[in-house]
Coordinates of C-alpha atoms in Angstrom, one line a residue:
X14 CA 0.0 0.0 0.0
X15 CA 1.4 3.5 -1.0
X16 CA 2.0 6.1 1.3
X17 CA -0.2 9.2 0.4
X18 CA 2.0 12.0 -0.3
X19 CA -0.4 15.0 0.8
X20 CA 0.8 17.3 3.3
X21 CA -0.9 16.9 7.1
X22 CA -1.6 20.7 8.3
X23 CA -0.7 21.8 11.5
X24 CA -3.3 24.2 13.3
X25 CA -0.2 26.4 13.4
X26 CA 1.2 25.8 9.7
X27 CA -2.3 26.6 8.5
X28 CA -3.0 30.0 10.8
X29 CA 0.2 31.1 9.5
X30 CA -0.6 30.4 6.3
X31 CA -3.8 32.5 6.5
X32 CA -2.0 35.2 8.3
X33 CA 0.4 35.5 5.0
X34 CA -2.6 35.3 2.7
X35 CA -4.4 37.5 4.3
X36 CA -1.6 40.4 4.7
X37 CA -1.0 39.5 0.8
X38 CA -5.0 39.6 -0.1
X39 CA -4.5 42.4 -2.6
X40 CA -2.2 40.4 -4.5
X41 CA -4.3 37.9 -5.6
X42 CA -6.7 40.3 -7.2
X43 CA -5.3 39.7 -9.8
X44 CA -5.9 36.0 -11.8
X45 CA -2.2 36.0 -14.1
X46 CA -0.7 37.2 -10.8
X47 CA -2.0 34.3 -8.4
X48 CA 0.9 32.7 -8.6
X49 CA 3.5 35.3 -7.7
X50 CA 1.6 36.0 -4.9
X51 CA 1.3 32.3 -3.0
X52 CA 4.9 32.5 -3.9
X53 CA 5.3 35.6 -1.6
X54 CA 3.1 34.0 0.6
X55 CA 5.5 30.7 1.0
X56 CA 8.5 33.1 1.1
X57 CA 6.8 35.5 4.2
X58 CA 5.9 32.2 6.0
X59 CA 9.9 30.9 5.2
X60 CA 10.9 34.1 7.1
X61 CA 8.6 33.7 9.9
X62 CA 9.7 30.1 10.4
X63 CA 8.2 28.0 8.5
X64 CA 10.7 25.0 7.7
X65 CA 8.9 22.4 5.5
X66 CA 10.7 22.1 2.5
X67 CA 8.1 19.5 1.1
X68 CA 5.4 22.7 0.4
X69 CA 5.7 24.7 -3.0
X70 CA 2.9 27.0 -4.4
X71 CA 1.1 24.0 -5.6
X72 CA 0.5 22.7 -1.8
X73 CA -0.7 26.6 -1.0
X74 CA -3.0 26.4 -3.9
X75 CA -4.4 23.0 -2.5
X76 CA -4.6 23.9 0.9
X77 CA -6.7 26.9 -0.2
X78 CA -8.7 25.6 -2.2
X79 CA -9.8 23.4 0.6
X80 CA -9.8 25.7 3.4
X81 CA -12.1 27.9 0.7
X82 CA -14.5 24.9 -0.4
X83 CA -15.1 24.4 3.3
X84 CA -15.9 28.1 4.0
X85 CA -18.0 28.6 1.3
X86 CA -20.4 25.6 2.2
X87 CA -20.5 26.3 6.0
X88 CA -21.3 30.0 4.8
X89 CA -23.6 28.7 2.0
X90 CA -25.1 26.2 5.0
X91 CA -25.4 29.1 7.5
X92 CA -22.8 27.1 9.5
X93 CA -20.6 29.8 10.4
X94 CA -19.4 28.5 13.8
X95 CA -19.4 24.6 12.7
X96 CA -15.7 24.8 10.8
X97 CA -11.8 25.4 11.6
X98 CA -10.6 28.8 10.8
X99 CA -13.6 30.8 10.2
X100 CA -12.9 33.8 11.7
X101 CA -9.3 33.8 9.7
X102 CA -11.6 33.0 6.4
X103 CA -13.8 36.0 7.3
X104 CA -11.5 38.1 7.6
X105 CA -9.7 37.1 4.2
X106 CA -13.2 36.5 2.1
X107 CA -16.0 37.9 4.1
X108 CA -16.6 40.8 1.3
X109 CA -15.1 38.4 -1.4
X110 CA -18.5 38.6 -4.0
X111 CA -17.4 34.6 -3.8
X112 CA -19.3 33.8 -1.2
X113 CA -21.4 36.7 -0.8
X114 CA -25.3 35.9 -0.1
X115 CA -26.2 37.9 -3.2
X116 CA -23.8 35.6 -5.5
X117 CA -24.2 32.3 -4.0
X118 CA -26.6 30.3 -5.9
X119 CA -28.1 27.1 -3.9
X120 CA -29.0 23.7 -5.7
X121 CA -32.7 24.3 -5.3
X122 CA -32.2 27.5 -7.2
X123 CA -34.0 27.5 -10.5
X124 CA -31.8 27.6 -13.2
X125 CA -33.9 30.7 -15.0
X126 CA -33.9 32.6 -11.6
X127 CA -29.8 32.0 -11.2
X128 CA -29.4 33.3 -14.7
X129 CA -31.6 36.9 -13.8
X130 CA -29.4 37.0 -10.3
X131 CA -26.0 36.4 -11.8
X132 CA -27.0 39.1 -14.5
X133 CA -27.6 42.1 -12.0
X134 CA -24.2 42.4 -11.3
X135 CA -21.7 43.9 -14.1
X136 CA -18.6 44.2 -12.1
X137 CA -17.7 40.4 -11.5
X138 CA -14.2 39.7 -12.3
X139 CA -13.1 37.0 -14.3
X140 CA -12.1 34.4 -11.5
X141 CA -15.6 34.9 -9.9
X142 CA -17.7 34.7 -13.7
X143 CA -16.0 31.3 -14.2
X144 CA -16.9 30.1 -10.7
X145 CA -20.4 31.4 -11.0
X146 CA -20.7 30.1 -14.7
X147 CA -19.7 26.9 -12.9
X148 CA -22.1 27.1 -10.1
X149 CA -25.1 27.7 -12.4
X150 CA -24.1 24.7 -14.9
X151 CA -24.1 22.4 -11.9
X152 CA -27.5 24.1 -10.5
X153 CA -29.1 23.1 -14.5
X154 CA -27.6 20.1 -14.6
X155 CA -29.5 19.5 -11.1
X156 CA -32.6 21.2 -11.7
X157 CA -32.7 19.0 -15.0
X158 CA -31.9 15.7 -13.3
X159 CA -34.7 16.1 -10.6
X160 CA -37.3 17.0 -13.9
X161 CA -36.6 13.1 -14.9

């Protein structure tokens, strides 16, 4: 049996990874920029004393991505006090139109409805219209599965 290769989280590798993220937000405003900026976040957390040499960007990305899917359900749930790290996430994506209640579109959400809601707002950037495009193609695919 082969050893799985993922990377266990401390509590404190993952709130200083936060902390990093979060005093590097701005930078990853920008989607051809993400990349540079986990990379400053892995070198700030290098200088504050983080020694794991097995972590790159990729590992950041992942543990993000994680950390994010997990906030955005609880938040999506109305779990807010049911998940690690919520009051780091907050304060990195609280205002983030990602997981705002206005942008979040539930599975019972009719598909026609999603599409007039995702419309009323102009200013999406391009990382958020791809995850919303997303969202709504998985709420038609369900509205059209519970039809049969």
């Amino acid at each position: 049996m082969e050893k799985s290769k993922r990377k266990v989280w401390t509590k404190a590798e993952t709130l200083l990874f936060l902390k990093c993220y979060n005093e590097r937000k701005d930078e990853f405003l920008h989607a051809r920029k993400k990349k540079f900026a986990y990379e400053n976040v892995l070198k700030d957390m290098i200088l504050q004393g983080f020694t794991d040499t097995t972590v790159n960007v990729a590992a950041l990305v992942a543990k993000m991505r994680t950390l994010f899917n997990a906030y955005k359900t609880a938040k999506d749930k109305k779990q807010t006090g049911t998940i690690p790290y919520m009051s780091e996430m907050d304060e990195i994506f609280g205002e983030s139109r990602l997981v705002s209640k206005n942008h979040t579109i539930n599975f019972g959400t009719d598909a026609h409805e999603a599409l007039i809601e995702s419309s009323e707002d102009t200013t999406v950037n391009s990382a958020a219209f791809v995850a919303k495009m997303q969202t709504l193609l998985n709420a038609y695919k369900t509205a059209k599965n519970n039809e049969k």
